[in-house]
mmCIF file of C-alpha atoms and ligand atoms in Angstrom:
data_model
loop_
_atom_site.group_PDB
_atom_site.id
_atom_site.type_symbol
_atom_site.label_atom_id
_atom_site.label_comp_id
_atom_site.label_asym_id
_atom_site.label_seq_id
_atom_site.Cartn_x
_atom_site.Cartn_y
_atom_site.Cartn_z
ATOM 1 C CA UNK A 25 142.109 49.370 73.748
ATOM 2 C CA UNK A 26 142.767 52.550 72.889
ATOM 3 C CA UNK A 27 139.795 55.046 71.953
ATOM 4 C CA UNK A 28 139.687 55.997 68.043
ATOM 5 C CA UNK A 29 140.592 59.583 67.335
ATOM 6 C CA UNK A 30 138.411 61.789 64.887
ATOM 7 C CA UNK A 31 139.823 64.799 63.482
ATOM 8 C CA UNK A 32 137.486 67.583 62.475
ATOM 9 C CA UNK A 33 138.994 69.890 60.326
ATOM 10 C CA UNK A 34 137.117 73.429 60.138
ATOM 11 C CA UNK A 35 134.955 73.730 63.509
ATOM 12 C CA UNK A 36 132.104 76.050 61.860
ATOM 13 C CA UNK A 37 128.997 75.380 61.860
ATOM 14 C CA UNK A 38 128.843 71.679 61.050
ATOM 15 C CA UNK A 39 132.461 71.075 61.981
ATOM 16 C CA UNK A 40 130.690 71.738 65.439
ATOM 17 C CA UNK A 41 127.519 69.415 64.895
ATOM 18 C CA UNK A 42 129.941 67.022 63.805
ATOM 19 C CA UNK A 43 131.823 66.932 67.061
ATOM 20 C CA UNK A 44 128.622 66.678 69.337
ATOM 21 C CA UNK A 45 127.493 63.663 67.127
ATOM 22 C CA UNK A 46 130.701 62.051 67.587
ATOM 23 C CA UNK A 47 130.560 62.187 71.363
ATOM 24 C CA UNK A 48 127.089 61.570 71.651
ATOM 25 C CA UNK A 49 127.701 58.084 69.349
ATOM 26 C CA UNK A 50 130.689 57.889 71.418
ATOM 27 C CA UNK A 51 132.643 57.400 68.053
ATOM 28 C CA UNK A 52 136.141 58.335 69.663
ATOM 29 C CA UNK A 53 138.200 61.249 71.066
ATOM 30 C CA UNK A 54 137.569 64.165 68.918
ATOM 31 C CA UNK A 55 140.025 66.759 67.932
ATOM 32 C CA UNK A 56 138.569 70.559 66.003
ATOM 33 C CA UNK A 57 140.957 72.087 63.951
ATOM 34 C CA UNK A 58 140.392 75.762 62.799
ATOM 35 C CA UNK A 59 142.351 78.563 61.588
ATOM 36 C CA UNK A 60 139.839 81.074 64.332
ATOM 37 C CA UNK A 61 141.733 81.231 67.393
ATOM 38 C CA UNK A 62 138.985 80.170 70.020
ATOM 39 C CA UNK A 63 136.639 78.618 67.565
ATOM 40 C CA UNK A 64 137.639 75.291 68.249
ATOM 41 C CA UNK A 65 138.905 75.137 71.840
ATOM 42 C CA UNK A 66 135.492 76.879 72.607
ATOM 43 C CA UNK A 67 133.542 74.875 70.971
ATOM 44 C CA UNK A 68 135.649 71.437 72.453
ATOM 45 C CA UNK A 69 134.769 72.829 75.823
ATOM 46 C CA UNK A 70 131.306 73.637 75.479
ATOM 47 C CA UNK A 71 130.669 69.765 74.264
ATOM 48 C CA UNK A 72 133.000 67.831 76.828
ATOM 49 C CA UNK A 73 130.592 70.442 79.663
ATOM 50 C CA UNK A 74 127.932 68.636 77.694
ATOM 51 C CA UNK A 75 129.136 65.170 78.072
ATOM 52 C CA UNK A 76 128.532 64.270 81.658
ATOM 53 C CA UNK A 77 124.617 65.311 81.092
ATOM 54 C CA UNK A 78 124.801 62.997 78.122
ATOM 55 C CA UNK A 79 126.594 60.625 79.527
ATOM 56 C CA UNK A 80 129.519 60.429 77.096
ATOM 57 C CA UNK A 81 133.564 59.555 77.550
ATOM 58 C CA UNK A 82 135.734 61.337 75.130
ATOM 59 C CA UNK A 83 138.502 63.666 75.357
ATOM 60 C CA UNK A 84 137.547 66.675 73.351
ATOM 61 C CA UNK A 85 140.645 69.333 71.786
ATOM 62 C CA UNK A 86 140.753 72.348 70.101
ATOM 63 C CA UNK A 87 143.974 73.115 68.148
ATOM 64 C CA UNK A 88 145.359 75.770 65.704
ATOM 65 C CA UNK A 89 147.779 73.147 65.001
ATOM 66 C CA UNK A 90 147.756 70.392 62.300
ATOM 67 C CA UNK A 91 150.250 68.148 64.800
ATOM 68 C CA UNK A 92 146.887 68.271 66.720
ATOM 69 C CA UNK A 93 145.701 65.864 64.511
ATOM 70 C CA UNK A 94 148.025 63.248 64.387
ATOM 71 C CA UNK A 95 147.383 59.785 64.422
ATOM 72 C CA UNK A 96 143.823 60.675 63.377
ATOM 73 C CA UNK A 97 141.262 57.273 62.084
ATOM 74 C CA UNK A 98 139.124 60.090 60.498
ATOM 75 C CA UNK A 99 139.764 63.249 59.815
ATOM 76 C CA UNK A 100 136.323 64.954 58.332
ATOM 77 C CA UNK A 101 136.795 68.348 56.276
ATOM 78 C CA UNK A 102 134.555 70.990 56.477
ATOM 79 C CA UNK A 103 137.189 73.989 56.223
ATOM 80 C CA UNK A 104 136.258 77.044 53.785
ATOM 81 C CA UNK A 105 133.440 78.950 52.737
ATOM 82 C CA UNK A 106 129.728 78.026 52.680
ATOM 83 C CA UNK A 107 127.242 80.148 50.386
ATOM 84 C CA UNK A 108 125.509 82.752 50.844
ATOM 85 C CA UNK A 109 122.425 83.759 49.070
ATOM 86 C CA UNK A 110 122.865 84.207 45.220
ATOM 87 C CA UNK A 111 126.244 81.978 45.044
ATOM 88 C CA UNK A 112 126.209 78.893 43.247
ATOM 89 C CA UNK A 113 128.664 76.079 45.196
ATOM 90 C CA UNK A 114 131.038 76.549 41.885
ATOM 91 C CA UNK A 115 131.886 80.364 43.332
ATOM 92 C CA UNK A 116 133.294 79.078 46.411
ATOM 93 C CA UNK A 117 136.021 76.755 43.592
ATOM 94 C CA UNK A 118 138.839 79.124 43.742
ATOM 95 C CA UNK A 119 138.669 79.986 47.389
ATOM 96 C CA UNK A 120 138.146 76.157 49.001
ATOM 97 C CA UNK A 121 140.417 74.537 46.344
ATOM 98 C CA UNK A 122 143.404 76.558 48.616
ATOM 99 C CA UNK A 123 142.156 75.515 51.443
ATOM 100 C CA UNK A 124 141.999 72.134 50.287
ATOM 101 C CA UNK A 125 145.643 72.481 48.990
ATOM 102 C CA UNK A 126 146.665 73.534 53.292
ATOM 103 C CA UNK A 127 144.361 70.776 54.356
ATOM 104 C CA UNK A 128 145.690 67.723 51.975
ATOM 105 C CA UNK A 129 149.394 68.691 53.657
ATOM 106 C CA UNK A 130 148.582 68.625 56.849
ATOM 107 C CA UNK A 131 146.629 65.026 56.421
ATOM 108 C CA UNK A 132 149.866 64.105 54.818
ATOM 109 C CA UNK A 133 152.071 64.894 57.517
ATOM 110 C CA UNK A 134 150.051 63.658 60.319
ATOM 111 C CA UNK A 135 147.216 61.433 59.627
ATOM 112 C CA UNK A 136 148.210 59.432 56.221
ATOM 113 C CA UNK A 137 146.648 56.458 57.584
ATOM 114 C CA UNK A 138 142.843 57.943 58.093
ATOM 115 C CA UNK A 139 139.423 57.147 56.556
ATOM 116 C CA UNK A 140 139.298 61.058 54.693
ATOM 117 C CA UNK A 141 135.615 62.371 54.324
ATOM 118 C CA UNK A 142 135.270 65.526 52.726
ATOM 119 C CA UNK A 143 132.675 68.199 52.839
ATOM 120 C CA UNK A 144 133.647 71.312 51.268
ATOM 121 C CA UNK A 145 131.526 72.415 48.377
ATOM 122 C CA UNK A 146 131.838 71.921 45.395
ATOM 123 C CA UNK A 147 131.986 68.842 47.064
ATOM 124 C CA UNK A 148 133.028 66.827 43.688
ATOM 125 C CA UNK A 149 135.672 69.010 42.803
ATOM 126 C CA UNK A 150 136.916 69.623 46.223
ATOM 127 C CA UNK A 151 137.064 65.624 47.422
ATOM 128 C CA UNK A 152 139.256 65.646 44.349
ATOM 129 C CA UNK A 153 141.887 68.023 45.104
ATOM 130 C CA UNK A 154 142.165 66.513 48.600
ATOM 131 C CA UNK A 155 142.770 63.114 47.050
ATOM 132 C CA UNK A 156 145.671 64.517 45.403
ATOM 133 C CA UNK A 157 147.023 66.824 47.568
ATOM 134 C CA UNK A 158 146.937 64.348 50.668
ATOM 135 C CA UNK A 159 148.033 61.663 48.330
ATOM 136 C CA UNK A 160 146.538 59.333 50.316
ATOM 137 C CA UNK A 161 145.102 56.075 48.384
ATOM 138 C CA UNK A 162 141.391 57.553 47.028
ATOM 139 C CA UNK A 163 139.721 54.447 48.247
ATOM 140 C CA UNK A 164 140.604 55.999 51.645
ATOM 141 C CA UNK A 165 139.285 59.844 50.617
ATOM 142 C CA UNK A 166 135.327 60.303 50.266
ATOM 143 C CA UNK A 167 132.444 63.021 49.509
ATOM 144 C CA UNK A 168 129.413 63.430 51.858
ATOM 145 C CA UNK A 169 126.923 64.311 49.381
ATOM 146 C CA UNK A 170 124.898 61.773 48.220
ATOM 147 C CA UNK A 171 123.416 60.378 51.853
ATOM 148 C CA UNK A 172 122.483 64.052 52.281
ATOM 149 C CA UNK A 173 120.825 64.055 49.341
ATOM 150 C CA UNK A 174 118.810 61.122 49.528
ATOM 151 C CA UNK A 175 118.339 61.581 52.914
ATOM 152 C CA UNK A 176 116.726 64.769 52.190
ATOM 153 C CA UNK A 177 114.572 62.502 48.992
ATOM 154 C CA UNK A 178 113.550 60.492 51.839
ATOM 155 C CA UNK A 179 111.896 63.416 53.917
ATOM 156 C CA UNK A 180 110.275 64.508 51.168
ATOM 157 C CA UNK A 181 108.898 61.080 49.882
ATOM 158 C CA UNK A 182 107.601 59.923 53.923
ATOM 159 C CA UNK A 183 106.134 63.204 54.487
ATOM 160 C CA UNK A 184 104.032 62.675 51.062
ATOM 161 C CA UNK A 185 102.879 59.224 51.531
ATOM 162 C CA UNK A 186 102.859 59.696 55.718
ATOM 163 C CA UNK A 187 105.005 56.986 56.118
ATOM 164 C CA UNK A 188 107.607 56.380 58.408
ATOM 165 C CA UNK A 189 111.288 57.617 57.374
ATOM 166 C CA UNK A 190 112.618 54.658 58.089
ATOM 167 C CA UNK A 191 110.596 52.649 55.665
ATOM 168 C CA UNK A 192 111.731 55.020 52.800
ATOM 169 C CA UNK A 193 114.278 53.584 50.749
ATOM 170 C CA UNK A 194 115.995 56.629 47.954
ATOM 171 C CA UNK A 195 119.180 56.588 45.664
ATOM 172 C CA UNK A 196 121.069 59.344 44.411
ATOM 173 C CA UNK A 197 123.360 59.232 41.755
ATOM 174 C CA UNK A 198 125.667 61.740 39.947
ATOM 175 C CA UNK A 199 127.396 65.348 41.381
ATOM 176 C CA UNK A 200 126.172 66.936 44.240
ATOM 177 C CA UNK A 201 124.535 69.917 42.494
ATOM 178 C CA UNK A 202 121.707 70.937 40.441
ATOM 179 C CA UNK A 203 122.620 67.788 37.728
ATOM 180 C CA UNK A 204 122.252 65.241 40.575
ATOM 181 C CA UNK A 205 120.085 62.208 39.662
ATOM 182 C CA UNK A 206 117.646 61.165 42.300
ATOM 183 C CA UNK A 207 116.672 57.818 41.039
ATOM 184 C CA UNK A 208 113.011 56.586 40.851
ATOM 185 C CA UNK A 209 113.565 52.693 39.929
ATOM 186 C CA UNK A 210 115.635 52.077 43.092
ATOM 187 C CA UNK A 211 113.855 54.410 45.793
ATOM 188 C CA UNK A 212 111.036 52.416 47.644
ATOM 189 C CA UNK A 213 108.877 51.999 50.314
ATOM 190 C CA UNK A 214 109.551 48.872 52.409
ATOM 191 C CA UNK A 215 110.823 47.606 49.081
ATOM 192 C CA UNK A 216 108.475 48.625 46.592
ATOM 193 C CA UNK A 217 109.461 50.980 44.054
ATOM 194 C CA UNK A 218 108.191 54.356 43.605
ATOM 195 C CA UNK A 219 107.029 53.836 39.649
ATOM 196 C CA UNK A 220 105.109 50.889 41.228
ATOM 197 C CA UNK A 221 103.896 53.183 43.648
ATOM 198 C CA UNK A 222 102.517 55.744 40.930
ATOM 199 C CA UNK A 223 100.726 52.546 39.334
ATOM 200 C CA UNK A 224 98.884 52.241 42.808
ATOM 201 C CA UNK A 225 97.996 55.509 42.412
ATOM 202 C CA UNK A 226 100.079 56.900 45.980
ATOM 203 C CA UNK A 227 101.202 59.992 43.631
ATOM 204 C CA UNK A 228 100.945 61.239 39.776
ATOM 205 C CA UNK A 229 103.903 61.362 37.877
ATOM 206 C CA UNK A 230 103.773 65.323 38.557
ATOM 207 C CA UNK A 231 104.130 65.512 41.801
ATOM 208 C CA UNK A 232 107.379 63.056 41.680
ATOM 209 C CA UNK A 233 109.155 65.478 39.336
ATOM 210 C CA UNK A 234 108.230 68.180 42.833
ATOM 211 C CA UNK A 235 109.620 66.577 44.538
ATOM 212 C CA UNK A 236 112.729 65.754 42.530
ATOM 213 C CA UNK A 237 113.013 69.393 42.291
ATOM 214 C CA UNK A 238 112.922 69.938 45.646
ATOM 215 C CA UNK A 239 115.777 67.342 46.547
ATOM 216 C CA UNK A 240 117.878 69.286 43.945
ATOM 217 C CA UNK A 241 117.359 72.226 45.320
ATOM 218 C CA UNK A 242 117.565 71.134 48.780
ATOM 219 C CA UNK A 243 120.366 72.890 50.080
ATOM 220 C CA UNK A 244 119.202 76.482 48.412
ATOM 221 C CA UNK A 245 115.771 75.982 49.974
ATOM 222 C CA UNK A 246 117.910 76.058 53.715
ATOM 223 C CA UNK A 247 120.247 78.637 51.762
ATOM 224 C CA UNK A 248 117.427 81.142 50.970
ATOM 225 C CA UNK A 249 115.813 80.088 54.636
ATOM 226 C CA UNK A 250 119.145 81.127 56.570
ATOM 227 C CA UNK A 251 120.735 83.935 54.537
ATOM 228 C CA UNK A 252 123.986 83.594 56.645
ATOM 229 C CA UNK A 253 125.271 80.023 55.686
ATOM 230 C CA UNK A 254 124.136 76.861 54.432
ATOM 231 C CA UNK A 255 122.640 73.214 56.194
ATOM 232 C CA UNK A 256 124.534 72.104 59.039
ATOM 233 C CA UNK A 257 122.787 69.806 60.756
ATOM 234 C CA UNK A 258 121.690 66.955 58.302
ATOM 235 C CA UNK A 259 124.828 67.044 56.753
ATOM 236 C CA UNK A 260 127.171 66.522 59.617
ATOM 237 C CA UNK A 261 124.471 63.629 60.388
ATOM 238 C CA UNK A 262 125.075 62.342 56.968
ATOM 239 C CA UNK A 263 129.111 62.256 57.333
ATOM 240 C CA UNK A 264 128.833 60.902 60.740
ATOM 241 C CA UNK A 265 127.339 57.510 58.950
ATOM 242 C CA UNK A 266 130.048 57.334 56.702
ATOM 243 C CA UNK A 267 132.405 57.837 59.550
ATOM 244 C CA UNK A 268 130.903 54.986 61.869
ATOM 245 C CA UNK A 269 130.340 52.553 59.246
ATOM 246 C CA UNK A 270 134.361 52.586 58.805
ATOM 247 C CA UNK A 271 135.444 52.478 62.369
ATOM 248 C CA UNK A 272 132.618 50.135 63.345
ATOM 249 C CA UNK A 273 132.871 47.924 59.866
ATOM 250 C CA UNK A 274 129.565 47.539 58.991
ATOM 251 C CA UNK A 275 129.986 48.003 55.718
ATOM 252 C CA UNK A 276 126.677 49.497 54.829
ATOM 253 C CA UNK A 277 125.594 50.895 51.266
ATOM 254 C CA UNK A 278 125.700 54.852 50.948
ATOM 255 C CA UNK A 279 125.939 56.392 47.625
ATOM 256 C CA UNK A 280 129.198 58.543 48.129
ATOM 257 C CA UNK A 281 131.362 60.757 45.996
ATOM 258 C CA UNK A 282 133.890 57.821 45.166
ATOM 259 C CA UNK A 283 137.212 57.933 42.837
ATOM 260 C CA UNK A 284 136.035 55.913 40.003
ATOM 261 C CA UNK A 285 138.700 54.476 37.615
ATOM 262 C CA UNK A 286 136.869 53.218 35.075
ATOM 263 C CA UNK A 287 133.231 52.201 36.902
ATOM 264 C CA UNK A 288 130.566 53.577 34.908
ATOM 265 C CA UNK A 289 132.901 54.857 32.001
ATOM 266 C CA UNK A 290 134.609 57.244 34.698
ATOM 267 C CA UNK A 291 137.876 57.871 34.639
ATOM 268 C CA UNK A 292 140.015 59.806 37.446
ATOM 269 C CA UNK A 293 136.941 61.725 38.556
ATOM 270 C CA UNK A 294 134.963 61.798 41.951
ATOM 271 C CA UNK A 295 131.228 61.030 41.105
ATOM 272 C CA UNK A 296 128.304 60.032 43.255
ATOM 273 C CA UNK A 297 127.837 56.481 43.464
ATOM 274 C CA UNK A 298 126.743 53.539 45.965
ATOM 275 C CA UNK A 299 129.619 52.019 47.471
ATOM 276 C CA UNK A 300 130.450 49.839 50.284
ATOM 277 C CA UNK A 301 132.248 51.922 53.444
ATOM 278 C CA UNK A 302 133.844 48.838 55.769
ATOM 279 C CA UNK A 303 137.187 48.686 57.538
ATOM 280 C CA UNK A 304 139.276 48.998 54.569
ATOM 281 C CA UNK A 305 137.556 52.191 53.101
ATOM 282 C CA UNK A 306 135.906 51.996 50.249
ATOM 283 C CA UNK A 307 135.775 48.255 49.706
ATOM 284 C CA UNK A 308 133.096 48.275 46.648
ATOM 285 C CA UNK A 309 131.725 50.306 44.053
ATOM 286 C CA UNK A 310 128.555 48.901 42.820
ATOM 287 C CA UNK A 311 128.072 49.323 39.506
ATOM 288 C CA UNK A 312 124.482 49.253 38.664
ATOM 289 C CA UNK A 313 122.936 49.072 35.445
ATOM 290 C CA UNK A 314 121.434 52.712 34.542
ATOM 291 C CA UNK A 315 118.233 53.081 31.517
ATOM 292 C CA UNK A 316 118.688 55.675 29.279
ATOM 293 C CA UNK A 317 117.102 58.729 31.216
ATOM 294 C CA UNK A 318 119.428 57.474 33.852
ATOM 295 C CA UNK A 319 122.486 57.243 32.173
ATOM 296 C CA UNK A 320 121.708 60.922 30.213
ATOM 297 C CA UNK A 321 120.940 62.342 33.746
ATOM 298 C CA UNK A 322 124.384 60.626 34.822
ATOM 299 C CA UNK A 323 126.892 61.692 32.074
ATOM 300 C CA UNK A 324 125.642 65.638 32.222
ATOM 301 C CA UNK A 325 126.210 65.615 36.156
ATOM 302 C CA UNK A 326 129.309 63.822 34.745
ATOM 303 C CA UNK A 327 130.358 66.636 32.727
ATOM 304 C CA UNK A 328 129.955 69.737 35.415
ATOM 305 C CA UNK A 329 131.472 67.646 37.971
ATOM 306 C CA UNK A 330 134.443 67.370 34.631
ATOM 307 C CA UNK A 331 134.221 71.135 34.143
ATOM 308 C CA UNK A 332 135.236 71.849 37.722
ATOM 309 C CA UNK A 333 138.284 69.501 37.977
ATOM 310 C CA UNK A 334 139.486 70.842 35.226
ATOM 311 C CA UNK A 335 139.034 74.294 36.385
ATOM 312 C CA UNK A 336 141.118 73.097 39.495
ATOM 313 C CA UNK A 337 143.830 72.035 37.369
ATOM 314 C CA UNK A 338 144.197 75.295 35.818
ATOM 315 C CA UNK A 339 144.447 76.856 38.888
ATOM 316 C CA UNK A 340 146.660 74.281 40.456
ATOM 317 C CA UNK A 341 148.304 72.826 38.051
ATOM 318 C CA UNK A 342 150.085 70.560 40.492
ATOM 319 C CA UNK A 343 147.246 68.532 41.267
ATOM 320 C CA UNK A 344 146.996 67.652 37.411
HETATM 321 P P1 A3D B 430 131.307 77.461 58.331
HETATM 322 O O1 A3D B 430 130.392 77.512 59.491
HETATM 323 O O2 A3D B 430 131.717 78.755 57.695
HETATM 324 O O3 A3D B 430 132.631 76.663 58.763
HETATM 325 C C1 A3D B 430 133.762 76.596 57.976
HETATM 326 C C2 A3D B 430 134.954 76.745 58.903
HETATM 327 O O4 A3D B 430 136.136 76.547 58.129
HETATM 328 C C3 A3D B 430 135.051 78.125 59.562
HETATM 329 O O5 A3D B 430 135.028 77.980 60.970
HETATM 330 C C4 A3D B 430 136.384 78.663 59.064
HETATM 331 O O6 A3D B 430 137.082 79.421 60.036
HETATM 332 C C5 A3D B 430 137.124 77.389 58.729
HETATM 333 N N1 A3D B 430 138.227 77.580 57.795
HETATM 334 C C6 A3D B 430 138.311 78.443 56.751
HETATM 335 N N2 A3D B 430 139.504 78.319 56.159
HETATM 336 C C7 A3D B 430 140.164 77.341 56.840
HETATM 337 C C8 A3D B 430 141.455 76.759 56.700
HETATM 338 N N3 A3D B 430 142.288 77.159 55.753
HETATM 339 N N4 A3D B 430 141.806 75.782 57.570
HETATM 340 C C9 A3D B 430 140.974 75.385 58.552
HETATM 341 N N5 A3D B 430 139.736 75.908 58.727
HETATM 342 C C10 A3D B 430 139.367 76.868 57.879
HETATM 343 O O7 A3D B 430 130.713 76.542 57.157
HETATM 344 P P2 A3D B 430 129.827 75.207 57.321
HETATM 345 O O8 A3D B 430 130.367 74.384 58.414
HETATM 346 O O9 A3D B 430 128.385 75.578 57.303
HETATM 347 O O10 A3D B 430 130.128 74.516 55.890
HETATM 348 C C11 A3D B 430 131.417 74.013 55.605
HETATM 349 C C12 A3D B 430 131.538 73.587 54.157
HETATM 350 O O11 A3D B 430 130.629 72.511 53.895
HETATM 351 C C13 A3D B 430 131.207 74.670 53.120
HETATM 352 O O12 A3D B 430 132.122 74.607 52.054
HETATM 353 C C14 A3D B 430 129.813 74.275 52.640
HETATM 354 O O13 A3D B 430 129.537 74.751 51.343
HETATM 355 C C15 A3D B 430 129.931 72.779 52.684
HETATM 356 N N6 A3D B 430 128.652 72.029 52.692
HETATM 357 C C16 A3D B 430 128.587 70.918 51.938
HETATM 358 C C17 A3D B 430 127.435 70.172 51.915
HETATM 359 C C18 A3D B 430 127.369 68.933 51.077
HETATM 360 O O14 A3D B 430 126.360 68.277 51.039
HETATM 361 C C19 A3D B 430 128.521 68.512 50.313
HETATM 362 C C20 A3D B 430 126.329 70.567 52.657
HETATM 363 C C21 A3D B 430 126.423 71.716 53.430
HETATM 364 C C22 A3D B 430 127.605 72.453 53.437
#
């Protein structure tokens, strides 16, 4: 049987963390795209010279080329601009969305048949204009946000209660940006709930909303840490779930940025949601039932995530 192929376009900083991941999972053969002559071939190298310590098979590429991709099962997007201190994600819009417009044809021509995960900031807006401008089916085209973002709730949450990470249970819903709605009710430990939690007095109501705040602001904390880019590791960790759940069917829960149609009173938008990744893509949305605070925190992530699509369709009015 032939080994799956993964197609990593944009071999930066986690286009490169995505690639060791791969091999070290032994997902498949794994080809970096990049428009920096060197970038990705160098990078290739340096991980297959990596593999027999590891103890990994797969063929590693670098290519200038989108026929480099073809044939990909997953082609993961990371091409454009991170931020820099002092930008907000909705700076990079105008510069990304053309990148998105190169990368959508190229997955076109030579990979219409992949599982599409993108991870371009703004990551709502930008999964978006990939959906159109690949024109693939948008139950095949994805946003990493949302297992970053819990995954970072759950950091925070087992290093307060010194517990282990796996036993921490957290939900994100909404855009991946300063509206996003970590969810209380549905994160846990081993099951129970964090308001139950407050009632058995593990933490005060105040230091939850800290470390809300801090999941929000997650990815400026590393910002303002780094100066020269933004997180790399966790979120090429996060994708590279989403990536092995499809090829390896297991159909696990993540809360993605999915094309809802409808679900939740969405229409044609790419929101943060849980859905079920298996073979077929996105098989499920699950639609859960949100309280008020919820569902107020929802429809103004709703909104920005709204005010950025339709930013894109001014300035590419083809998408529309
Ligand atoms: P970086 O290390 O700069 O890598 C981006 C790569 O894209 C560079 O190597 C560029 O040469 C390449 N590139 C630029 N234009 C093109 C093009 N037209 N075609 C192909 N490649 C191109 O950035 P990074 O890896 O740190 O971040 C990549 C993206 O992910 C940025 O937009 C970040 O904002 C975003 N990001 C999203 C999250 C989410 O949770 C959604 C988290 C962290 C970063």
């Amino acid at each position: 049987m032939a080994r799956n192929k993964i197609a990593l376009i944009g071999a930066g900083q986690i286009g490169g963390t995505l690639a060791l991941l791969a091999g070290l999972k032994e997902l498949g053969d794994i080809v970096l795209f990049d428009v920096m002559e060197g970038v990705p071939q160098g990078k290739a190298l340096d991980i297959a010279e990596a593999s027999p310590v590891d103890g990994f098979d797969a063929k590693l590429a670098g290519t200038q080329t989108y026929a480099g991709i073809e044939g990909a099962d997953v082609v993961i997007v990371t091409a454009g601009v991170p931020r820099k201190p002092g930008m907000s994600r909705d700076d990079l819009l105008t510069i990304n969305l053309k990148v998105m417009e190169q990368v959508g044809a190229g997955i076109a021509k030579y990979a219409k048949d992949a599982f599409v995960i993108c991870i371009t900031n703004p990551l709502d807006a930008m999964v978006w204009a990939l959906q159109k401008s690949s024109g693939l089916p948008p139950h095949r085209v994805v946003g990493m946000a949302g297992v970053l973002d819990s995954s970072r709730f759950r950091h925070f949450l087992a290093d307060e209660f010194k517990v282990s990470v796996e036993d921490v249970t957290a939900f994100v819903l909404g855009g991946h940006g300063d509206t996003m709605v970590p969810s209380v009710r549905y994160s846990t430990v081993a099951g129970i709930p964090l308001t139950d939690l407050i009632k058995m007095g593990w933490l005060t109501e105040a230091r939850l909303a800290e470390i809300v705040q801090r999941t929000r602001d997650g990815g400026a904390e590393i910002v303002n840490l780094l100066k020269t880019g933004s997180a790399f590791y966790a979120p090429a960790a996060s994708a590279i779930v989403m990536a092995e759940s499809y090829l390896k069917d297991k159909k696990r829960v993540l809360p993605c940025a999915a094309y809802l149609n409808g679900q939740y009173g969405v229409k044609d938008l790419y929101v943060g949601v849980p859905v079920v990744i298996g073979e077929k893509g996105v098989e499920r949305i699950v639609e859960i039932q949100l309280d008020k605070d919820e569902r107020a925190g929802f429809e103004k992530s709703v909104n920005a995530v709204k005010s950025l699509v339709d930013a894109c369709k001014n300035l590419a009015p083809s998408l529309a």
